Amino acid sequence: MEVSVLVLALFLQLVGGMFARDVHFDENYGVVWGKPDHVETWYRGRELVLFLDQASGASFVSKQWFGSGFFHMKIKLPRGNSAGVVTTFYLTSGDGDRVKDKAHDELDFEFLGNIKGEPILLQTNVFANGTAGREQRITLWFDPTTEYHDYKILWNQNQIVFYVDDIPIRVFKNLTESGVPFPSQPLQIQASLWHAKWASQNETDWSYAPFKAHYQGFDISGCPCATKQCMIECYGQNYWWNDIRELNSDQRRAYEDVRSRHMHYDYCASHTPAPECSFNS
């Protein structure tokens, strides 16, 4: 058992190196909405900047859909008073109305801006087969506006894990045999900078506009899949991320530390917690 854990630990340490391929934004992504002057590419396409003001935000999307993978994006958040400013990186089955789309799947990183001096909350969410209401929010242990950090989503047939840099902050197991919905259709990568009044109790101070969100890391480790028919292939053992079934001991300790020290809101703490909560803690 100790040997297998050590091998897994060394394997996961190598994962970060697999994200090191230098890729131009246009190779894997395209801008999907926003005025032309609200999106800029820097450093020969190795960095993208989204702008938000009262006229518009902006968003970009992957050119391909995927059936599994270990996805990441390096992000530096808007500075200053950013109440109501939402910076995102997520996987989604489509941009349709979530209320009307009964089969909607989505895995979210959402950064909820706030006034200067108060924490920027990181909200994660899991939509599966149209089931929502699985929000968790944590406070970050660093200032996400001063430098880049790497935000990652592991999605395979066994589990979904959200990471901040190399620290797992959320685990969502595949419990379909127990009746818990789990994402089961191709997902597309998206990222955006937009305004939402619900994201902060404070009013947005537009004198700080344009707000700027910086993105890097446009390489993708994912199984290309545009239809449900190829999902089984994307669960195959020829993709290295499908071998990641559990957190190793160091990751488990870091995960529990985040939950005990930085959890701000957890849907599982409700009076009637969802059935998966006892398995994903």
Coordinates of N, CA, C and O in Angstrom, one line a residue, residues 19 28-29 59-73 75 87-96 98 101 103-111 123-131 151-157 159-163 172 182-192 215 217 219-225 231 234-235 241:
F19 N 1.4 20.4 -18.2 CA 0.7 21.6 -18.6 C 1.7 22.6 -19.1 O 1.3 23.8 -19.3
N28 N -6.3 26.7 -29.6 CA -7.3 25.9 -29.0 C -8.5 26.7 -28.6 O -9.6 26.1 -28.2
Y29 N -8.5 28.0 -28.7 CA -9.6 28.8 -28.2 C -10.0 29.9 -29.2 O -9.2 30.3 -30.1
S59 N -15.8 37.0 -23.2 CA -15.7 35.5 -23.0 C -15.0 34.8 -24.1 O -15.0 35.3 -25.3
F60 N -14.3 33.7 -23.8 CA -13.7 32.9 -24.8 C -14.1 31.4 -24.6 O -14.5 31.0 -23.5
V61 N -13.9 30.6 -25.6 CA -14.4 29.2 -25.5 C -13.4 28.3 -26.3 O -12.8 28.8 -27.3
S62 N -13.3 27.1 -25.9 CA -12.5 26.1 -26.6 C -13.1 25.7 -27.9 O -14.3 25.7 -28.1
K63 N -12.3 25.4 -28.9 CA -12.8 25.0 -30.2 C -13.3 23.6 -30.2 O -14.1 23.3 -31.1
Q64 N -12.8 22.8 -29.3 CA -13.3 21.4 -29.2 C -14.1 21.2 -28.0 O -14.1 21.9 -27.0
W65 N -14.8 20.0 -28.0 CA -15.6 19.5 -26.9 C -14.8 18.3 -26.3 O -14.0 17.7 -27.1
F66 N -15.1 18.0 -25.1 CA -14.3 16.9 -24.4 C -15.1 16.0 -23.6 O -16.2 16.3 -23.1
G67 N -14.6 14.7 -23.5 CA -15.4 13.7 -22.7 C -14.7 13.3 -21.4 O -15.3 12.6 -20.6
S68 N -13.5 13.8 -21.2 CA -12.8 13.6 -19.9 C -11.5 14.5 -20.0 O -11.1 14.9 -21.1
G69 N -10.8 14.6 -18.9 CA -9.5 15.4 -19.0 C -9.1 16.0 -17.7 O -9.7 15.8 -16.7
F70 N -7.9 16.6 -17.8 CA -7.4 17.3 -16.6 C -7.1 18.8 -17.1 O -6.1 19.0 -17.8
F71 N -8.1 19.6 -16.9 CA -8.1 20.9 -17.6 C -7.5 22.0 -16.6 O -7.7 21.9 -15.4
H72 N -6.9 23.0 -17.2 CA -6.4 24.1 -16.3 C -6.4 25.4 -17.0 O -6.5 25.5 -18.2
M73 N -6.3 26.5 -16.2 CA -6.1 27.8 -16.7 C -5.4 28.6 -15.6 O -5.8 28.6 -14.5
I75 N -4.8 32.2 -14.1 CA -5.6 33.4 -14.1 C -5.0 34.4 -13.1 O -4.6 34.0 -12.0
T87 N -15.2 36.6 -12.4 CA -14.2 36.0 -13.3 C -14.4 34.5 -13.3 O -14.5 33.9 -12.2
T88 N -14.5 33.9 -14.5 CA -14.8 32.5 -14.5 C -13.8 31.6 -15.3 O -13.2 32.1 -16.3
F89 N -13.8 30.4 -15.0 CA -13.2 29.3 -15.8 C -14.0 28.1 -15.6 O -14.2 27.7 -14.4
Y90 N -14.6 27.4 -16.6 CA -15.5 26.4 -16.3 C -15.7 25.4 -17.6 O -15.2 25.8 -18.7
L91 N -16.3 24.3 -17.3 CA -16.7 23.3 -18.4 C -18.2 23.3 -18.4 O -18.8 23.2 -17.4
T92 N -18.7 23.3 -19.6 CA -20.2 23.4 -19.8 C -20.7 22.6 -21.0 O -20.0 22.5 -22.0
S93 N -21.9 22.0 -20.8 CA -22.5 21.3 -21.9 C -23.2 22.2 -22.9 O -23.7 21.7 -23.9
G94 N -23.2 23.5 -22.6 CA -23.8 24.4 -23.5 C -24.2 25.7 -22.8 O -24.3 25.8 -21.6
D95 N -24.5 26.7 -23.6 CA -24.9 28.0 -23.1 C -26.4 28.2 -23.0 O -26.9 29.3 -22.8
G96 N -27.2 27.1 -23.1 CA -28.6 27.3 -23.0 C -29.1 27.7 -21.6 O -28.3 27.7 -20.7
R98 N -30.2 27.4 -18.2 CA -30.0 26.3 -17.2 C -31.4 25.9 -16.6 O -31.5 24.7 -16.3
D101 N -32.9 23.8 -19.6 CA -32.1 22.7 -20.0 C -32.0 21.7 -18.9 O -31.2 21.8 -18.0
A103 N -31.0 18.7 -18.8 CA -29.9 17.8 -18.9 C -28.5 18.5 -18.8 O -27.5 18.0 -19.1
H104 N -28.6 19.8 -18.3 CA -27.4 20.6 -18.3 C -26.3 20.0 -17.3 O -26.5 19.7 -16.2
D105 N -25.0 20.0 -17.8 CA -23.9 19.6 -17.1 C -22.9 20.8 -17.0 O -22.7 21.5 -18.1
E106 N -22.3 21.0 -15.9 CA -21.3 22.2 -15.8 C -20.4 22.0 -14.6 O -20.9 21.6 -13.5
L107 N -19.2 22.4 -14.7 CA -18.2 22.4 -13.6 C -17.6 23.8 -13.6 O -16.9 24.2 -14.5
D108 N -17.8 24.5 -12.5 CA -17.5 25.9 -12.4 C -16.4 26.3 -11.4 O -16.4 25.8 -10.3
F109 N -15.5 27.2 -11.9 CA -14.7 28.1 -11.0 C -15.3 29.5 -11.3 O -15.3 30.0 -12.4
E110 N -15.8 30.1 -10.2 CA -16.3 31.5 -10.3 C -15.7 32.3 -9.2 O -15.8 32.0 -8.0
F111 N -15.0 33.4 -9.5 CA -14.3 34.3 -8.6 C -15.2 35.5 -8.3 O -15.5 36.2 -9.3
Q123 N -16.0 30.5 -5.8 CA -17.1 29.6 -5.7 C -16.9 28.5 -6.8 O -16.6 28.7 -7.9
T124 N -17.1 27.2 -6.3 CA -17.2 26.1 -7.2 C -18.6 25.6 -7.3 O -19.3 25.7 -6.3
N125 N -19.0 25.0 -8.4 CA -20.3 24.4 -8.5 C -20.3 23.2 -9.5 O -19.4 23.2 -10.4
V126 N -21.2 22.3 -9.2 CA -21.3 21.1 -10.1 C -22.8 21.0 -10.5 O -23.7 20.9 -9.7
F127 N -23.0 21.1 -11.8 CA -24.3 20.8 -12.4 C -24.2 19.4 -13.1 O -23.3 19.2 -13.8
A128 N -25.2 18.6 -12.8 CA -25.2 17.3 -13.4 C -26.6 16.9 -13.7 O -27.5 16.9 -12.9
N129 N -26.9 16.6 -15.0 CA -28.2 16.2 -15.5 C -29.3 17.2 -15.1 O -30.4 16.9 -14.7
G130 N -28.9 18.5 -15.1 CA -29.8 19.6 -14.7 C -30.0 19.9 -13.2 O -30.6 20.8 -12.8
T131 N -29.3 19.0 -12.4 CA -29.4 19.3 -11.0 C -28.3 20.3 -10.5 O -27.1 20.1 -10.8
Y151 N -5.6 27.1 -11.9 CA -6.8 26.5 -11.4 C -7.2 25.3 -12.3 O -7.2 25.5 -13.6
K152 N -7.4 24.1 -11.7 CA -7.5 22.9 -12.5 C -8.7 22.1 -12.1 O -9.2 22.2 -11.0
I153 N -9.2 21.4 -13.1 CA -10.4 20.5 -13.0 C -10.0 19.2 -13.5 O -9.8 19.0 -14.7
L154 N -10.0 18.1 -12.7 CA -9.9 16.8 -13.1 C -11.3 16.2 -13.3 O -12.1 16.3 -12.4
W155 N -11.5 15.6 -14.5 CA -12.9 15.0 -14.7 C -12.6 13.7 -15.4 O -12.1 13.7 -16.6
N156 N -12.9 12.6 -14.7 CA -12.9 11.3 -15.3 C -14.1 10.5 -14.9 O -15.0 11.1 -14.3
Q157 N -14.1 9.2 -15.2 CA -15.3 8.4 -14.9 C -15.4 8.1 -13.4 O -16.5 7.6 -13.0
Q159 N -14.3 10.5 -10.7 CA -14.5 11.7 -9.8 C -14.2 13.0 -10.6 O -13.7 13.0 -11.7
I160 N -14.6 14.1 -9.9 CA -14.2 15.4 -10.3 C -13.5 16.0 -9.2 O -13.9 15.9 -8.0
V161 N -12.3 16.6 -9.4 CA -11.5 17.3 -8.4 C -11.2 18.7 -8.9 O -10.7 18.9 -10.0
F162 N -11.5 19.7 -8.0 CA -11.0 21.0 -8.3 C -9.8 21.3 -7.5 O -9.7 21.0 -6.3
Y163 N -8.8 21.9 -8.2 CA -7.5 22.3 -7.6 C -7.2 23.8 -7.7 O -7.5 24.4 -8.7
F172 N -15.7 15.5 -6.0 CA -17.1 15.1 -6.2 C -17.0 13.7 -6.9 O -16.6 13.6 -8.1
F182 N -24.2 12.6 -12.3 CA -22.8 12.9 -12.5 C -22.7 13.3 -14.0 O -23.4 12.8 -14.8
P183 N -21.9 14.4 -14.3 CA -21.8 14.8 -15.7 C -21.5 13.7 -16.6 O -20.6 12.9 -16.4
S184 N -22.3 13.6 -17.7 CA -22.2 12.4 -18.6 C -22.2 12.8 -20.1 O -22.5 11.9 -20.9
Q185 N -22.0 14.0 -20.4 CA -22.0 14.4 -21.8 C -20.9 15.3 -22.1 O -20.2 15.8 -21.2
P186 N -20.5 15.5 -23.4 CA -19.4 16.3 -23.7 C -19.5 17.7 -23.2 O -20.5 18.3 -23.2
L187 N -18.3 18.3 -22.8 CA -18.3 19.6 -22.2 C -17.2 20.4 -22.9 O -16.2 19.9 -23.4
Q188 N -17.5 21.7 -23.0 CA -16.7 22.7 -23.7 C -16.1 23.6 -22.6 O -16.7 23.9 -21.6
I189 N -14.8 24.0 -22.8 CA -14.2 24.9 -21.9 C -14.6 26.3 -22.2 O -14.5 26.8 -23.3
Q190 N -14.9 27.1 -21.2 CA -15.2 28.5 -21.3 C -14.6 29.3 -20.2 O -14.3 28.8 -19.1
A191 N -14.4 30.6 -20.5 CA -13.9 31.5 -19.5 C -14.5 32.9 -19.8 O -14.8 33.2 -20.9
S192 N -14.8 33.7 -18.7 CA -15.5 35.0 -19.0 C -15.2 35.9 -17.9 O -14.8 35.6 -16.8
Y215 N -5.4 35.8 -18.5 CA -5.4 34.4 -18.6 C -4.1 33.9 -19.4 O -3.7 34.5 -20.3
G217 N -1.9 29.9 -20.3 CA -2.0 28.4 -20.2 C -3.0 27.8 -21.1 O -4.0 27.3 -20.7
D219 N -2.8 25.4 -23.4 CA -2.7 24.0 -23.8 C -3.8 23.2 -23.1 O -4.3 23.6 -22.0
I220 N -4.2 22.1 -23.6 CA -5.4 21.3 -23.1 C -5.0 19.9 -23.0 O -4.6 19.3 -24.0
S221 N -5.2 19.2 -21.9 CA -5.1 17.8 -21.7 C -6.5 17.2 -21.6 O -7.1 17.2 -20.5
G222 N -7.1 16.8 -22.7 CA -8.5 16.4 -22.7 C -8.7 15.4 -23.8 O -8.0 15.4 -24.9
C223 N -9.7 14.6 -23.7 CA -10.1 13.6 -24.7 C -11.2 14.3 -25.6 O -12.3 14.5 -25.2
P224 N -10.8 14.6 -26.9 CA -11.8 15.3 -27.8 C -13.1 14.4 -28.0 O -12.9 13.2 -28.3
C225 N -14.2 15.0 -27.8 CA -15.5 14.2 -27.9 C -16.6 15.2 -28.1 O -16.9 16.0 -27.2
M231 N -18.1 9.0 -25.4 CA -17.8 9.2 -24.0 C -17.1 7.9 -23.4 O -16.2 8.1 -22.6
C234 N -13.5 7.9 -24.1 CA -12.8 8.9 -23.3 C -12.6 8.5 -21.8 O -11.8 9.1 -21.1
Y235 N -13.2 7.4 -21.4 CA -13.0 6.8 -20.1 C -11.9 5.8 -20.1 O -11.6 5.1 -19.1
W241 N -5.1 10.6 -17.2 CA -5.9 11.2 -16.1 C -7.0 10.3 -15.6 O -7.5 10.4 -14.5

